[in-house]
Coordinates of C-alpha atoms and ligand atoms in Angstrom, one line a residue:
M1 CA 0.9 -8.3 27.1
S2 CA -1.7 -10.0 25.0
E3 CA -1.2 -9.6 21.3
G4 CA -3.8 -7.7 19.3
A5 CA -5.2 -5.7 22.2
P6 CA -4.4 -2.0 22.6
S7 CA -1.2 -2.3 24.6
T8 CA 0.8 -0.7 27.3
P9 CA 2.8 2.1 25.8
H10 CA 6.2 1.1 24.5
F11 CA 7.7 4.4 25.2
G12 CA 11.2 3.2 25.6
A13 CA 13.4 6.3 26.3
A14 CA 10.3 8.4 26.2
H15 CA 9.8 7.3 29.8
G16 CA 12.7 9.6 30.7
R17 CA 10.5 12.6 29.8
A18 CA 7.7 11.7 32.2
G19 CA 8.8 14.4 34.6
R20 CA 7.6 17.0 32.3
G21 CA 4.1 18.6 32.7
L22 CA 3.9 18.8 36.6
N23 CA 3.7 22.7 36.8
P24 CA 0.0 23.0 36.4
H25 CA -0.5 21.1 39.6
L26 CA 1.4 23.6 41.7
N27 CA -1.5 26.0 42.1
S28 CA -3.9 23.2 43.3
A29 CA -1.1 21.8 45.5
S30 CA -0.7 25.1 47.3
K31 CA -4.5 25.2 47.8
D32 CA -4.2 21.7 49.4
I33 CA -1.6 23.1 51.8
V34 CA -3.7 26.2 52.8
A35 CA -6.7 23.9 53.5
L36 CA -4.5 21.5 55.5
G37 CA -3.0 24.5 57.3
V38 CA -6.4 25.9 58.3
A39 CA -7.4 22.4 59.7
F40 CA -4.0 22.2 61.5
A41 CA -4.3 25.7 63.1
A42 CA -7.8 24.9 64.1
I43 CA -6.6 21.7 65.8
I44 CA -3.9 23.7 67.8
M45 CA -6.5 26.3 68.8
F46 CA -8.9 23.4 69.7
V47 CA -6.2 21.9 71.9
G48 CA -5.6 25.4 73.6
T49 CA -9.3 26.4 74.1
G50 CA -10.5 22.9 74.5
S51 CA -8.3 22.1 77.4
S52 CA -9.6 25.1 79.5
V53 CA -13.3 24.7 78.3
L54 CA -13.3 20.9 79.0
V55 CA -11.7 21.4 82.4
S56 CA -14.4 24.0 83.3
I57 CA -17.1 21.7 82.1
A58 CA -15.8 18.8 84.1
K59 CA -15.5 21.0 87.2
S60 CA -19.0 22.4 86.8
L61 CA -20.4 18.9 86.4
S62 CA -18.7 17.8 89.6
G63 CA -20.3 21.0 91.3
Q64 CA -16.9 22.7 91.8
G65 CA -17.2 25.6 89.3
V66 CA -19.6 27.9 87.4
G67 CA -19.1 26.3 84.0
P68 CA -17.2 27.3 80.9
D69 CA -16.8 30.8 79.8
K70 CA -19.3 31.4 77.0
L71 CA -16.8 33.1 74.7
L72 CA -14.4 30.2 75.1
T73 CA -17.2 27.7 74.4
N74 CA -18.1 29.5 71.2
A75 CA -14.5 29.6 70.2
L76 CA -14.3 25.8 70.8
L77 CA -17.4 25.2 68.7
L78 CA -16.0 27.4 65.9
N79 CA -12.7 25.4 66.1
I80 CA -14.6 22.1 65.7
A81 CA -16.4 23.5 62.7
L82 CA -13.1 24.7 61.2
I83 CA -11.5 21.3 61.7
I84 CA -14.4 19.6 59.9
F85 CA -14.5 22.2 57.1
G86 CA -10.7 22.2 56.7
W87 CA -10.5 18.4 56.6
R88 CA -13.3 18.0 54.1
R89 CA -11.9 20.7 51.9
Y90 CA -8.5 19.0 52.0
R91 CA -10.1 15.7 51.0
E92 CA -12.0 17.4 48.1
L93 CA -9.0 19.2 46.8
T94 CA -6.7 16.1 46.9
G95 CA -9.5 14.2 44.9
E96 CA -9.7 17.0 42.4
V97 CA -5.9 17.1 41.9
A98 CA -5.7 13.3 41.5
E99 CA -8.4 13.4 38.8
R100 CA -6.8 16.3 37.0
R101 CA -3.4 14.6 37.1
K102 CA -5.0 11.5 35.6
A103 CA -6.6 13.6 32.8
E104 CA -3.4 15.3 32.0
E105 CA -1.5 12.0 31.9
Q106 CA -4.1 10.7 29.5
A107 CA -3.9 13.9 27.3
R108 CA -0.1 13.5 27.3
F109 CA -0.4 9.9 26.4
L110 CA -2.8 10.7 23.6
A111 CA -0.5 13.5 22.3
E112 CA 2.6 11.3 22.4
A113 CA 1.2 7.8 21.7
D114 CA -0.7 6.1 19.0
P115 CA -4.0 5.2 20.6
L116 CA -4.4 1.9 18.8
T117 CA -1.0 0.3 19.5
G118 CA 0.3 2.4 22.4
C119 CA 3.5 3.0 20.4
L120 CA 4.9 6.5 20.1
N121 CA 3.4 8.6 17.3
R122 CA 5.1 10.5 14.5
R123 CA 5.5 13.7 16.6
S124 CA 6.8 12.1 19.7
I125 CA 9.4 9.8 18.1
N126 CA 11.1 12.9 16.7
Q127 CA 11.6 14.3 20.2
A128 CA 12.5 11.0 21.7
A129 CA 15.0 10.1 19.0
D130 CA 16.6 13.6 19.1
C131 CA 17.2 12.9 22.9
M132 CA 18.6 9.5 22.0
I133 CA 20.9 11.0 19.4
A134 CA 22.4 13.3 22.0
Q135 CA 22.9 10.5 24.5
A136 CA 24.4 8.1 21.9
S137 CA 26.8 10.7 20.6
E138 CA 28.1 11.2 24.2
R139 CA 28.6 7.5 24.6
G140 CA 30.1 6.9 21.1
E141 CA 27.2 4.7 20.1
A142 CA 25.7 4.4 16.6
I143 CA 21.9 4.4 16.0
A144 CA 19.9 2.2 13.6
F145 CA 16.9 4.0 12.3
I146 CA 14.5 1.3 11.0
M147 CA 11.4 1.9 8.9
L148 CA 9.0 -1.0 8.6
D149 CA 5.9 -1.3 6.4
L150 CA 3.5 -4.2 6.4
D151 CA 3.2 -5.8 2.9
K152 CA -0.1 -5.7 1.2
F153 CA -1.9 -4.4 4.3
K154 CA -4.6 -2.8 2.2
Q155 CA -5.6 -6.3 0.9
I156 CA -6.1 -7.5 4.5
N157 CA -8.3 -4.5 5.4
D158 CA -10.2 -5.0 2.2
S159 CA -10.7 -8.7 2.5
H160 CA -11.0 -9.3 6.2
G161 CA -12.3 -5.9 7.4
H162 CA -10.8 -3.1 9.5
A163 CA -11.0 -4.9 12.8
A164 CA -8.7 -7.6 11.4
G165 CA -6.4 -4.8 10.1
D166 CA -6.3 -3.2 13.6
R167 CA -5.6 -6.6 15.2
L168 CA -2.6 -7.2 12.9
L169 CA -1.3 -3.7 13.7
C170 CA -1.5 -4.3 17.4
A171 CA 0.1 -7.8 17.0
T172 CA 2.9 -6.2 15.0
A173 CA 3.5 -3.6 17.7
S174 CA 3.7 -6.3 20.3
R175 CA 6.1 -8.4 18.3
L176 CA 8.3 -5.4 17.7
A177 CA 8.4 -4.6 21.4
A178 CA 9.1 -8.2 22.3
N179 CA 12.0 -8.5 19.8
L180 CA 13.7 -5.1 20.3
P181 CA 16.0 -4.2 23.2
S182 CA 14.3 -2.3 26.1
N183 CA 16.0 1.0 25.3
A184 CA 14.7 1.0 21.7
L185 CA 12.0 3.5 20.6
I186 CA 9.0 2.2 18.6
A187 CA 6.5 4.4 16.9
R188 CA 3.6 3.9 14.5
I189 CA 3.9 6.8 12.1
G190 CA 1.3 6.0 9.6
G191 CA -1.4 3.5 8.6
D192 CA 0.8 0.4 8.5
E193 CA 4.2 2.1 8.9
F194 CA 6.3 1.7 12.0
A195 CA 9.7 3.3 12.9
C196 CA 12.2 1.9 15.4
V197 CA 15.3 3.6 16.7
V198 CA 17.9 1.3 18.2
P199 CA 21.3 2.4 19.6
F200 CA 24.1 -0.1 18.9
D201 CA 27.9 -0.7 19.1
P202 CA 29.3 0.9 15.8
A203 CA 31.8 -2.0 15.6
R204 CA 29.0 -4.6 15.5
P205 CA 26.4 -3.7 12.8
G206 CA 25.8 -7.4 12.5
Q207 CA 23.7 -7.1 15.7
I208 CA 21.2 -5.0 13.7
D209 CA 21.1 -7.5 10.9
Q210 CA 20.2 -10.2 13.4
L211 CA 17.7 -8.0 15.1
I212 CA 15.8 -7.2 11.9
E213 CA 16.0 -10.7 10.6
G214 CA 14.3 -11.7 13.9
L215 CA 11.7 -9.0 13.5
I216 CA 10.8 -10.1 9.9
A217 CA 10.5 -13.8 11.1
A218 CA 8.4 -12.8 14.1
I219 CA 6.0 -10.8 12.1
A220 CA 5.6 -13.5 9.4
K221 CA 4.0 -15.8 12.0
P222 CA 0.2 -16.0 11.7
V223 CA -2.0 -13.9 14.0
D224 CA -5.2 -15.5 15.4
H225 CA -8.4 -13.7 14.4
V226 CA -12.1 -14.5 14.8
D227 CA -12.4 -16.1 11.4
G228 CA -9.1 -17.9 11.3
E229 CA -5.6 -16.7 11.0
L230 CA -4.2 -13.5 9.5
E231 CA -0.8 -13.6 7.7
T232 CA 1.4 -10.8 6.7
T233 CA 5.0 -9.9 6.0
I234 CA 7.0 -6.8 6.6
S235 CA 9.6 -4.8 4.5
A236 CA 12.2 -2.8 6.3
G237 CA 14.8 -0.1 5.5
V238 CA 17.7 0.7 7.9
F239 CA 19.8 3.8 8.1
R240 CA 23.0 3.8 10.2
R241 CA 23.7 7.0 12.0
D242 CA 27.2 7.2 13.4
P243 CA 28.2 9.4 16.3
G244 CA 29.2 12.9 15.1
S245 CA 27.0 12.6 11.9
A246 CA 25.1 15.7 11.0
D247 CA 21.9 13.8 10.2
D248 CA 19.0 14.6 12.6
T249 CA 16.1 12.3 13.3
Q250 CA 14.0 13.5 10.3
A251 CA 16.9 13.0 7.9
A252 CA 17.7 9.6 9.4
L253 CA 14.0 8.4 9.1
H254 CA 13.8 9.7 5.6
H255 CA 16.9 7.7 4.6
A256 CA 15.4 4.6 6.3
D257 CA 12.2 5.2 4.3
V258 CA 14.2 5.3 1.1
A259 CA 15.8 1.9 2.0
M260 CA 12.4 0.5 2.9
Y261 CA 11.1 1.4 -0.5
Q262 CA 14.0 -0.5 -2.1
A263 CA 13.1 -3.6 0.1
K264 CA 9.6 -3.4 -1.3
K265 CA 10.9 -3.1 -4.8
R266 CA 13.2 -6.1 -4.4
G267 CA 10.2 -8.3 -3.6
R268 CA 9.0 -7.4 0.0
N269 CA 9.5 -9.5 3.1
R270 CA 13.1 -8.4 3.4
Y271 CA 15.2 -5.4 4.5
C272 CA 17.8 -3.2 2.9
W273 CA 20.5 -0.9 4.4
F274 CA 20.3 2.7 3.0
D275 CA 22.7 3.5 0.1
P276 CA 22.8 7.1 -1.2
A277 CA 22.1 5.9 -4.8
M278 CA 18.6 4.8 -3.7
E279 CA 17.7 8.5 -3.1
S280 CA 17.7 9.5 -6.8
E281 CA 15.6 6.5 -7.7
L282 CA 13.0 7.4 -5.1
K283 CA 12.9 11.0 -6.4
F284 CA 12.2 9.6 -9.9
R285 CA 9.5 7.5 -8.4
A286 CA 7.9 10.5 -6.7
E287 CA 8.1 12.4 -10.0
L288 CA 6.4 9.4 -11.7
E289 CA 3.6 9.3 -9.1
S290 CA 2.8 13.0 -9.3
G291 CA 3.1 13.0 -13.1
I292 CA 0.7 10.1 -13.4
R293 CA -1.8 11.9 -11.0
R294 CA -1.6 15.1 -13.1
G295 CA -1.5 13.2 -16.5
L296 CA -4.7 11.3 -16.1
P297 CA -7.1 14.2 -16.0
A298 CA -4.9 16.0 -18.6
G299 CA -5.5 13.1 -21.1
E300 CA -1.7 12.3 -21.3
F301 CA -2.4 8.5 -21.5
V302 CA -2.9 7.5 -25.2
P303 CA -3.4 4.2 -26.9
F304 CA -0.9 2.9 -29.5
Y305 CA -1.7 0.0 -31.7
Q306 CA 0.5 -2.9 -33.0
K307 CA -0.6 -5.0 -35.9
Q308 CA -1.5 -8.6 -35.5
I309 CA -1.0 -10.7 -38.5
D310 CA -2.2 -14.1 -39.8
L311 CA 1.2 -15.7 -40.4
E312 CA -0.2 -18.0 -43.1
T313 CA -1.8 -15.3 -45.3
G314 CA 0.2 -12.3 -44.1
E315 CA -3.1 -10.3 -43.6
V316 CA -3.7 -7.9 -40.8
V317 CA -6.3 -9.5 -38.5
G318 CA -6.3 -6.9 -35.7
F319 CA -4.4 -4.7 -33.3
E320 CA -3.1 -4.9 -29.8
M321 CA -3.6 -1.6 -27.9
L322 CA -0.5 -0.7 -25.9
A323 CA -0.6 2.2 -23.5
R324 CA 1.7 5.1 -23.8
W325 CA 2.2 8.0 -21.5
H326 CA 2.9 11.3 -23.2
S327 CA 4.3 13.0 -20.1
E328 CA 4.7 16.7 -20.2
K329 CA 8.0 16.5 -18.2
L330 CA 9.4 13.1 -19.1
G331 CA 8.4 12.7 -22.7
M332 CA 7.1 9.4 -24.0
V333 CA 7.0 6.8 -21.2
N334 CA 6.6 3.0 -21.8
P335 CA 4.0 1.0 -19.9
E336 CA 6.6 -1.2 -18.2
I337 CA 7.7 1.9 -16.3
F338 CA 4.4 3.6 -15.4
I339 CA 1.9 0.7 -15.1
P340 CA 3.5 -0.8 -11.9
V341 CA 3.4 2.7 -10.4
A342 CA -0.2 3.3 -11.5
E343 CA -1.0 0.0 -9.9
D344 CA 0.7 0.9 -6.6
I345 CA -1.1 4.3 -6.3
G346 CA -4.5 2.8 -7.2
L347 CA -4.9 4.6 -10.6
I348 CA -4.5 1.6 -13.0
A349 CA -8.3 1.1 -13.3
P350 CA -9.2 4.7 -14.3
I351 CA -6.2 4.9 -16.7
S352 CA -7.1 1.6 -18.3
E353 CA -10.7 2.5 -18.6
S354 CA -9.9 5.8 -20.2
L355 CA -7.5 4.0 -22.7
I356 CA -10.1 1.3 -23.5
R357 CA -12.8 4.1 -24.2
Q358 CA -10.4 5.8 -26.6
A359 CA -9.4 2.5 -28.2
L360 CA -13.0 1.5 -28.8
K361 CA -13.7 4.9 -30.4
D362 CA -10.6 4.5 -32.7
A363 CA -11.3 0.9 -33.6
R364 CA -14.9 1.8 -34.6
K365 CA -13.3 3.5 -37.7
W366 CA -11.6 0.3 -38.7
N367 CA -12.9 -2.5 -40.9
P368 CA -15.1 -4.6 -38.5
K369 CA -13.3 -7.8 -39.3
L370 CA -10.3 -6.4 -37.4
T371 CA -10.1 -7.2 -33.7
L372 CA -8.9 -5.1 -30.8
S373 CA -6.9 -6.6 -28.0
V374 CA -6.4 -4.8 -24.7
N375 CA -4.2 -5.7 -21.8
I376 CA -5.6 -5.6 -18.3
S377 CA -3.9 -5.6 -15.0
P378 CA -4.4 -8.4 -12.4
L379 CA -5.8 -5.7 -10.1
Q380 CA -8.6 -5.1 -12.5
L381 CA -9.4 -8.8 -12.5
R382 CA -10.1 -8.5 -8.8
D383 CA -12.8 -5.9 -9.4
P384 CA -16.1 -7.8 -9.3
W385 CA -17.7 -5.1 -11.5
F386 CA -15.1 -5.3 -14.2
A387 CA -17.2 -7.3 -16.7
Q388 CA -20.2 -4.9 -16.1
K389 CA -18.0 -1.8 -16.6
L390 CA -16.6 -3.3 -19.8
L391 CA -20.1 -4.0 -21.1
K392 CA -21.1 -0.5 -20.4
M393 CA -18.1 0.9 -22.3
L394 CA -18.9 -1.4 -25.3
V395 CA -22.5 -0.3 -25.3
E396 CA -21.6 3.4 -25.1
A397 CA -19.0 3.0 -27.9
N398 CA -21.5 0.9 -29.9
F399 CA -18.7 -1.7 -30.4
A400 CA -19.3 -5.4 -31.2
P401 CA -18.1 -7.4 -28.2
S402 CA -16.9 -10.2 -30.5
R403 CA -14.2 -7.8 -31.8
L404 CA -12.8 -7.3 -28.4
D405 CA -10.1 -9.5 -26.9
I406 CA -8.9 -9.1 -23.3
E407 CA -5.3 -10.1 -22.6
V408 CA -4.5 -11.3 -19.1
T409 CA -1.0 -12.2 -18.0
E410 CA 0.0 -15.5 -16.4
S411 CA 0.6 -13.7 -13.1
C412 CA -3.2 -13.3 -12.7
L413 CA -3.4 -17.1 -12.3
H414 CA -1.7 -16.8 -8.9
E415 CA -4.7 -14.9 -7.7
N416 CA -7.9 -16.4 -6.6
L417 CA -8.5 -19.0 -9.4
G418 CA -12.2 -19.2 -8.8
M419 CA -12.7 -15.4 -9.1
V420 CA -10.6 -15.3 -12.3
R421 CA -12.6 -18.1 -13.8
S422 CA -15.9 -16.5 -13.1
L423 CA -14.7 -13.2 -14.6
I424 CA -13.4 -14.9 -17.7
T425 CA -16.7 -16.8 -18.0
S426 CA -18.8 -13.6 -17.6
L427 CA -16.7 -11.8 -20.2
Q428 CA -17.1 -14.7 -22.6
N429 CA -20.9 -14.7 -22.0
Q430 CA -20.9 -11.1 -23.3
G431 CA -19.1 -12.3 -26.4
V432 CA -15.7 -11.0 -25.5
T433 CA -12.7 -13.3 -26.0
V434 CA -9.9 -13.8 -23.4
S435 CA -6.3 -14.5 -24.2
L436 CA -3.5 -15.7 -21.9
D437 CA -0.6 -13.2 -22.5
D438 CA 3.2 -13.8 -22.1
F439 CA 2.6 -17.5 -21.8
G440 CA 5.7 -19.5 -20.7
T441 CA 7.0 -17.0 -18.2
G442 CA 4.7 -17.6 -15.3
Y443 CA 4.7 -21.3 -14.7
S444 CA 1.0 -21.9 -15.1
S445 CA 0.2 -25.5 -14.9
L446 CA -1.7 -27.7 -17.3
S447 CA -4.5 -28.1 -14.8
Q448 CA -4.8 -24.3 -14.4
L449 CA -5.0 -24.0 -18.2
R450 CA -7.7 -26.7 -18.3
L451 CA -9.7 -25.0 -15.5
L452 CA -9.6 -21.5 -17.1
P453 CA -11.4 -21.4 -20.4
F454 CA -9.0 -19.1 -22.4
D455 CA -9.7 -18.5 -26.1
R456 CA -6.1 -18.1 -27.1
I457 CA -2.5 -18.3 -25.8
K458 CA 0.2 -15.7 -26.6
I459 CA 3.7 -17.1 -26.6
D460 CA 6.0 -14.7 -24.8
R461 CA 8.4 -12.8 -27.0
S462 CA 11.5 -13.9 -25.0
F463 CA 11.1 -17.4 -26.5
V464 CA 10.3 -16.2 -29.9
A465 CA 13.2 -13.8 -30.1
S466 CA 15.7 -16.6 -29.2
V467 CA 14.1 -19.4 -31.2
L468 CA 17.0 -19.5 -33.7
D469 CA 19.9 -19.3 -31.2
S470 CA 18.5 -21.3 -28.3
P471 CA 17.5 -24.9 -28.7
E472 CA 15.8 -24.6 -25.3
S473 CA 13.5 -21.8 -26.6
A474 CA 12.7 -23.8 -29.7
R475 CA 11.8 -26.8 -27.5
I476 CA 9.7 -24.6 -25.2
I477 CA 7.8 -23.2 -28.2
E478 CA 7.3 -26.8 -29.5
S479 CA 5.8 -27.9 -26.2
I480 CA 3.6 -24.8 -26.0
I481 CA 2.3 -25.7 -29.5
S482 CA 1.5 -29.3 -28.5
L483 CA -0.1 -28.0 -25.3
G484 CA -2.2 -25.5 -27.3
D485 CA -3.1 -28.2 -29.9
G486 CA -4.1 -30.6 -27.1
L487 CA -6.4 -28.0 -25.5
G488 CA -7.7 -26.8 -28.9
L489 CA -6.4 -23.3 -28.3
P490 CA -5.2 -21.0 -31.1
M491 CA -1.8 -19.2 -30.6
T492 CA -0.2 -15.9 -31.2
A493 CA 3.6 -15.5 -31.3
E494 CA 4.8 -12.2 -30.0
G495 CA 8.0 -10.3 -30.8
I496 CA 8.7 -11.5 -34.4
E497 CA 11.6 -9.3 -35.4
S498 CA 13.1 -10.9 -38.4
Q499 CA 12.2 -12.9 -41.5
E500 CA 14.3 -15.9 -40.2
V501 CA 12.3 -16.1 -37.0
L502 CA 9.1 -15.9 -39.0
D503 CA 10.3 -18.7 -41.3
R504 CA 11.2 -20.9 -38.3
L505 CA 7.8 -20.2 -36.7
R506 CA 6.0 -21.1 -39.9
E507 CA 7.8 -24.4 -39.8
L508 CA 6.7 -25.0 -36.3
G509 CA 3.0 -24.4 -36.5
N510 CA 0.1 -22.3 -37.4
F511 CA 0.1 -18.9 -35.7
K512 CA -1.1 -15.4 -35.6
G513 CA 1.9 -13.2 -34.9
Q514 CA 3.0 -9.7 -34.1
G515 CA 6.4 -8.0 -33.9
F516 CA 8.6 -5.3 -35.2
L517 CA 9.0 -7.2 -38.5
Y518 CA 5.4 -6.1 -39.2
G519 CA 5.5 -2.8 -37.4
K520 CA 6.1 -1.1 -34.1
P521 CA 3.2 0.2 -32.1
Q522 CA 1.8 3.4 -33.6
D523 CA -0.6 6.1 -32.5
A524 CA -4.2 6.2 -33.7
E525 CA -3.6 8.6 -36.6
V526 CA -0.7 6.6 -38.1
T527 CA -2.7 3.4 -37.6
A528 CA -5.7 4.9 -39.4
A529 CA -3.5 6.1 -42.3
E530 CA -2.0 2.6 -42.7
L531 CA -5.4 1.0 -42.7
A532 CA -6.6 3.5 -45.2
Q533 CA -3.9 2.3 -47.6
L534 CA -5.0 -1.3 -47.0
D535 CA -8.6 -0.5 -47.7
L536 CA -9.4 -1.3 -44.1
L537 CA -10.7 2.1 -42.9
L538 CA -14.4 2.9 -42.8
E539 CA -15.7 6.3 -44.0
Q540 CA -18.4 6.0 -41.4
P541 CA -18.1 4.0 -38.2
A542 CA -20.2 0.8 -38.5
V543 CA -23.5 1.1 -36.6
V544 CA -24.0 -1.8 -34.2
P545 CA -27.7 -2.3 -33.3
G546 CA -27.2 -3.0 -29.6
A547 CA -23.6 -3.9 -28.9
A548 CA -24.8 -6.4 -26.4
D549 CA -26.3 -8.4 -29.3
A550 CA -22.8 -8.4 -30.8
I551 CA -24.2 -8.0 -34.3
A552 CA -22.0 -5.7 -36.4
A553 CA -23.7 -3.9 -39.2
E554 CA -22.5 -4.1 -42.8
P555 CA -19.2 -2.1 -43.0
Q556 CA -18.6 0.6 -45.6
V557 CA -15.0 0.0 -46.5
R558 CA -13.2 3.0 -47.9
R559 CA -11.3 2.3 -51.1
A560 CA -7.8 3.6 -51.2
Ligands
LIG1 P1 2.7 -7.2 -23.9 O1 1.2 -7.2 -23.8 O2 3.4 -8.5 -24.0 O3 2.9 -6.3 -25.1 C1 3.9 -6.6 -26.1 C2 5.1 -5.7 -25.9 O4 6.1 -6.2 -26.7 C3 4.9 -4.3 -26.2 O5 5.7 -3.5 -25.4 C4 5.4 -4.2 -27.6 O6 5.8 -2.9 -28.0 C5 6.6 -5.1 -27.5 N1 6.9 -5.7 -28.8 C6 6.1 -5.9 -29.8 N2 6.8 -6.5 -30.8 C7 8.1 -6.5 -30.4 C8 9.3 -7.0 -31.1 O7 9.3 -7.5 -32.2 N3 10.4 -6.9 -30.3 C9 10.4 -6.5 -29.1 N4 11.6 -6.4 -28.5 N5 9.3 -6.0 -28.5 C10 8.2 -6.1 -29.1 P2 5.1 -2.3 -24.6 O8 4.2 -1.5 -25.5 O9 6.3 -1.6 -24.0 O10 4.3 -3.0 -23.5 C11 4.8 -3.7 -22.5 C12 3.8 -4.4 -21.7 O11 3.1 -3.4 -20.9 C13 2.8 -5.1 -22.4 O12 3.4 -6.4 -22.7 C14 1.7 -5.2 -21.5 O13 1.9 -6.3 -20.6 C15 1.8 -4.0 -20.7 N6 0.8 -3.0 -21.2 C16 0.7 -2.3 -22.3 N7 -0.4 -1.6 -22.3 C17 -1.1 -1.9 -21.2 C18 -2.4 -1.4 -20.7 O14 -3.1 -0.6 -21.3 N8 -2.8 -2.0 -19.5 C19 -2.0 -2.9 -18.9 N9 -2.5 -3.4 -17.7 N10 -0.8 -3.3 -19.3 C20 -0.4 -2.8 -20.5
LIG2 MG1 -0.3 -8.1 -24.4
LIG3 MG1 2.9 -10.2 -24.2

């Protein structure tokens, strides 16, 4: 079978059910028999009447008789007509029946199979696997329920088009079929999700490990496509159902799905066996997902602000906005928990945009010398309209772009460098500055740093926190400082928690800094109250005559 083309159905054990569905043909088949019977009776009568009529005709032609009896001749002609009619009717009916059978086969195929790949579909795998469970229990066999999901399939669809996505799905189905035993069931049960059901010897689960390792390796091989090669990987979850277990197909597939989710979480392109502890984690994840969906329109995502300080003078120079989720059910949730989920379910951009809008509104009440830093996800960097959207928000909030700093993490640099570069440049053209966050954790190279025109580097808090105890951290900080100095980039040290760390950092170089020593992130109200005490809160928000001009009007600083 050629890869990538809609294939012959991989029905596996479903073949055994092909005997179903013949009853509708009985009626037409009996009509066939009646038509055939009429023709057959006519032939017998033809033989009976024909013999005497033909003999009389022959005798009359040779001048020995008076010719055939008229009645018999008519009967003979009627017989001939019946034979022709019966035969034609028989031919017509058999044609009709064949066509109907074909249409019914097609309808059954469509009901049981996925039309793109020819695999079983979600409905039919349930029936077929139930059958397999019954057979395997009798034979004392275990069954491996395997759920497989292509990694980052959406990206392939988005960047290469749906035809490429379809091709990859068909190739995946073919490779599954080629690598699984012939009695296995294979189904496509969702967009890029496949389920396989494989009986095995309960004493040799290693067979299944080998099988899945083979599947993962086969699917990782590139697939030819019109504009080059497509590459993907697959994550899998396996559930072992032993003979005598109470789990039915649905429960077994659900357990395999839970294990598959773990495989994704552990870094994709791998497989995991189901473990009951995974279940509660998945429940929590589902709760997070539905909570995030509900929380966004309900305004549960709020900005908190953490002070940024000039370490030399001790003055507040700005704030970093850090997202918080005030979940009705779960209480206050930190971004490290909800941001990866929001990214997965495609809601990071609307959440971030709503937070940035609120933050711009809050920051308009601060002294305009204070900057506002916001973190953005690598997914937002991929949006070609991001810079335009940000400009629109700045104009709507009447906020000077020069006060805004965008923080991107090092992980963004693994993406398309050209795209990241053009986005950074267009943000900078609008007057916004761009900082590289969590520097030191993501292995960005010197050449990447030179290529991307960042305005600032933020040293990751893990190095700062351990600067006193770990000579290695101190050395890393020193080399980041010399790198920053070499590139002419100012630096911010994150995570300053103690006076000792601050003193050490001051010895090392000239930084901006932030950390619990100066204050934990606070909500807008507490932040405003603190600023009021420092004489840094405006009575009236500064009016910016055209934010795009980036010219802030004279501030009216409120005296404490
Ligand atoms: P980040 O940008 O590196 O933010 C700094 C994190 O360090 C914050 O955690 C902050 O509360 C914490 N932190 C600050 N000072 C100290 C300290 O002295 N000691 C310790 N141990 N921690 C300190 P938070 O608020 O939990 O944020 C975690 C991460 O979530 C942020 O790391 C950022 O990458 C991400 N994040 C926060 N808000 C957003 C957002 O709106 N969008 C996106 N895409 N990511 C966000
Ligand atoms: Mg940050
Ligand atoms: Mg950071």
